[in-house]
Structures are given as C-alpha cells and as structure tokens.
Tab-separated table of C-alpha atoms in Angstrom:
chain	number	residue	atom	x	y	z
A	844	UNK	CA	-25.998	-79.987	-15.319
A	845	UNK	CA	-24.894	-78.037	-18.318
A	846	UNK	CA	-27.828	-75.458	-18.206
A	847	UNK	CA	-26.084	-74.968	-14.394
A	848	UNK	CA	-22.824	-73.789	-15.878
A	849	UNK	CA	-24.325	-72.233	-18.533
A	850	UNK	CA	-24.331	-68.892	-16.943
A	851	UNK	CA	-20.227	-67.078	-17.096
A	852	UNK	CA	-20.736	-66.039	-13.140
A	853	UNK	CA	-21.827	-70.199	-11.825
A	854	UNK	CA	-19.121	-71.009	-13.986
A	855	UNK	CA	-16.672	-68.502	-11.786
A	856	UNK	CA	-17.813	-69.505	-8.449
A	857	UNK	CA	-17.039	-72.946	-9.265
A	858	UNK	CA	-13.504	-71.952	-10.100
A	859	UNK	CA	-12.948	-70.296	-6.590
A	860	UNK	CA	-14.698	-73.120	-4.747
A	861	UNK	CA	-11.789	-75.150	-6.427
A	862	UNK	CA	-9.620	-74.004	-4.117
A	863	UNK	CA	-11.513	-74.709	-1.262
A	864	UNK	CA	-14.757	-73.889	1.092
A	865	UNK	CA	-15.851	-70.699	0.747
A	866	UNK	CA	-18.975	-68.510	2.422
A	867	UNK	CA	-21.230	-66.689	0.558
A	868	UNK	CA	-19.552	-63.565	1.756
A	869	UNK	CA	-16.633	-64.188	0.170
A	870	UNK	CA	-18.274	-65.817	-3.020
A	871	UNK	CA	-19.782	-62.522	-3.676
A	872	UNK	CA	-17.325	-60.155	-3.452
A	873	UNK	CA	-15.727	-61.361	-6.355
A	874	UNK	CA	-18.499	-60.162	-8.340
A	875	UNK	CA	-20.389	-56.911	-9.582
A	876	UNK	CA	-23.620	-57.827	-8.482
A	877	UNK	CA	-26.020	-57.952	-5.465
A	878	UNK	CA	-25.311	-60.999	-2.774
A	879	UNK	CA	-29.336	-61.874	-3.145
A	880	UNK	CA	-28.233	-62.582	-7.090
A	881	UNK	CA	-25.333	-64.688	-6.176
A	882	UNK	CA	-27.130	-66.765	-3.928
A	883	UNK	CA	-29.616	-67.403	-6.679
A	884	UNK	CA	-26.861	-69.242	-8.609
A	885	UNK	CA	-25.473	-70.316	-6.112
A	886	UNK	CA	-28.744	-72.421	-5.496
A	887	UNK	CA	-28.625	-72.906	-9.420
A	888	UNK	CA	-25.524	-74.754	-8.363
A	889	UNK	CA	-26.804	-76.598	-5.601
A	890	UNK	CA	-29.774	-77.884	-7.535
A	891	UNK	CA	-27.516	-79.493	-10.163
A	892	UNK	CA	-25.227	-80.980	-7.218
A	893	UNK	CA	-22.227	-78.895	-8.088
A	894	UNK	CA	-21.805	-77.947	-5.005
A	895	UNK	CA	-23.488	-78.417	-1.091
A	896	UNK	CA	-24.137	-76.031	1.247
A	897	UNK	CA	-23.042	-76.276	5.162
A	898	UNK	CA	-24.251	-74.402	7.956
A	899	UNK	CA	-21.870	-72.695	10.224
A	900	UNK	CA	-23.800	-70.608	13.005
A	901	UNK	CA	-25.240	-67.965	10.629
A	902	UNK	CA	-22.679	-68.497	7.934
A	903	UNK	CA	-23.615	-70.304	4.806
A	904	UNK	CA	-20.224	-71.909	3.103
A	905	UNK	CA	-20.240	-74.046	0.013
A	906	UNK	CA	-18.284	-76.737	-1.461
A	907	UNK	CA	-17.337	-77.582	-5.030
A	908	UNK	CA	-18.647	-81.659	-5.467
A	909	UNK	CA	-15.848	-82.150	-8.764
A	910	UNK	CA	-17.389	-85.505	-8.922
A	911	UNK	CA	-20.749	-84.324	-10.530
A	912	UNK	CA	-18.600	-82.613	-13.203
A	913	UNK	CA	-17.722	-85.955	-15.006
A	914	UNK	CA	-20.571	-85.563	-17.464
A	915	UNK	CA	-18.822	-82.248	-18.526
A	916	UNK	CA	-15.612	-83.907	-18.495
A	917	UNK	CA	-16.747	-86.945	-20.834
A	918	UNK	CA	-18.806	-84.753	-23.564
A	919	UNK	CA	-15.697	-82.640	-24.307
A	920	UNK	CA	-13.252	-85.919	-24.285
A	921	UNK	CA	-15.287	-87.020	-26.906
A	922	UNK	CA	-14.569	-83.400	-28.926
A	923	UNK	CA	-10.882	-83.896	-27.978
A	924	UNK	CA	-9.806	-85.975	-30.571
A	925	UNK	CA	-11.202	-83.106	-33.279
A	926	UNK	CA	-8.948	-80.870	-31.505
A	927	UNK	CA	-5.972	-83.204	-31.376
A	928	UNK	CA	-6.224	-83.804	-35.650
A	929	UNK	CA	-6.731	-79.814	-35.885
A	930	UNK	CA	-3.260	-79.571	-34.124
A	931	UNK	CA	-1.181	-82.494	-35.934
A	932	UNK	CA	-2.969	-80.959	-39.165
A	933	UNK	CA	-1.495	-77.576	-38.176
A	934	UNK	CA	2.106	-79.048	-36.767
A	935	UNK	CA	2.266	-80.678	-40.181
A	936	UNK	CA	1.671	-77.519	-42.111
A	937	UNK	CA	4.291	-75.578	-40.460
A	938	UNK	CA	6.534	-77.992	-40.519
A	939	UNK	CA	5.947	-78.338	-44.713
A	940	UNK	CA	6.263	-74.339	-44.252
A	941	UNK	CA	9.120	-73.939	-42.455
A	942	UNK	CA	11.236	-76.684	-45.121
A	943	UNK	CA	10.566	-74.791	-47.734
C-alpha cells in the first residue's frame, strides 16, 4: 500500500481518478512520460487495490477504490495530534508576541 504511493506520478493519477473514471489515454497525458510507463504504475496501483481496471471495447478506464486508502488515512491520524500541539504551541506564541 504505501510502497504504491510512494512514487510522486501514482500519487497524481490517484488525484485525477478522484474525480472520476478515467482511460489510460487521458491518465497519460497529464504526464511527461511514455503511456507504456504509466501503465506500469498504473498496474503498481492495481496491485495494491487502489484502483480497478474495466474494459470498454479496446479502452482500458480505471477507477480510484478510496476505500483501500484507510490505512493511509489512519497512520497520519495518529501523527495529527503532533501537528495539532505544534499549532496551539505556535497560536500561543504569537499571541504572547503580539501582547507585548
């Protein structure tokens, strides 16, 4: 799962199949690189269950599964609380800066 969205470009195509199906055709051309490499993450993607793959005649067109992402979503949840001291630590300090 993580090693999956390891990679900046898996990471992208899972942000535009947020918005929907999309084929592999129009996967690729938002990116710099061959449609042979984005089908291999692509598969990279289907391997970890991130997405499936349909069949339309000779058109290939995935879909995001946001289900499988819940592992993702619980490791950082437990990091959020870190996050949510930093920024009362930091509120707190501007507020003691801005009294003075």
């Amino acid at each position: 799962m993580f090693g999956a969205i390891s990679h900046p470009a898996r990471r992208r195509m899972l942000d535009l199949l947020v918005d929907g199906d999309r084929a592999v055709n129009a996967i690729a051309e938002n990116f710099d690189m061959s449609r042979p490499a984005v089908s291999q993450h692509l598969r990279v993607l289907l391997g970890a269950g991130l997405v499936t793959e349909q069949r339309h005649g000779r058109e290939r067109r995935y879909r995001l599964v946001p289900e499988r992402l819940e592992p993702v979503r619980d490791w950082l949840a437990h990091y959020e609380r870190f996050w949510d001291d930093n920024f009362t630590r930091l509120r707190r300090h501007l507020e003691k800066g801005e009294a003075r």
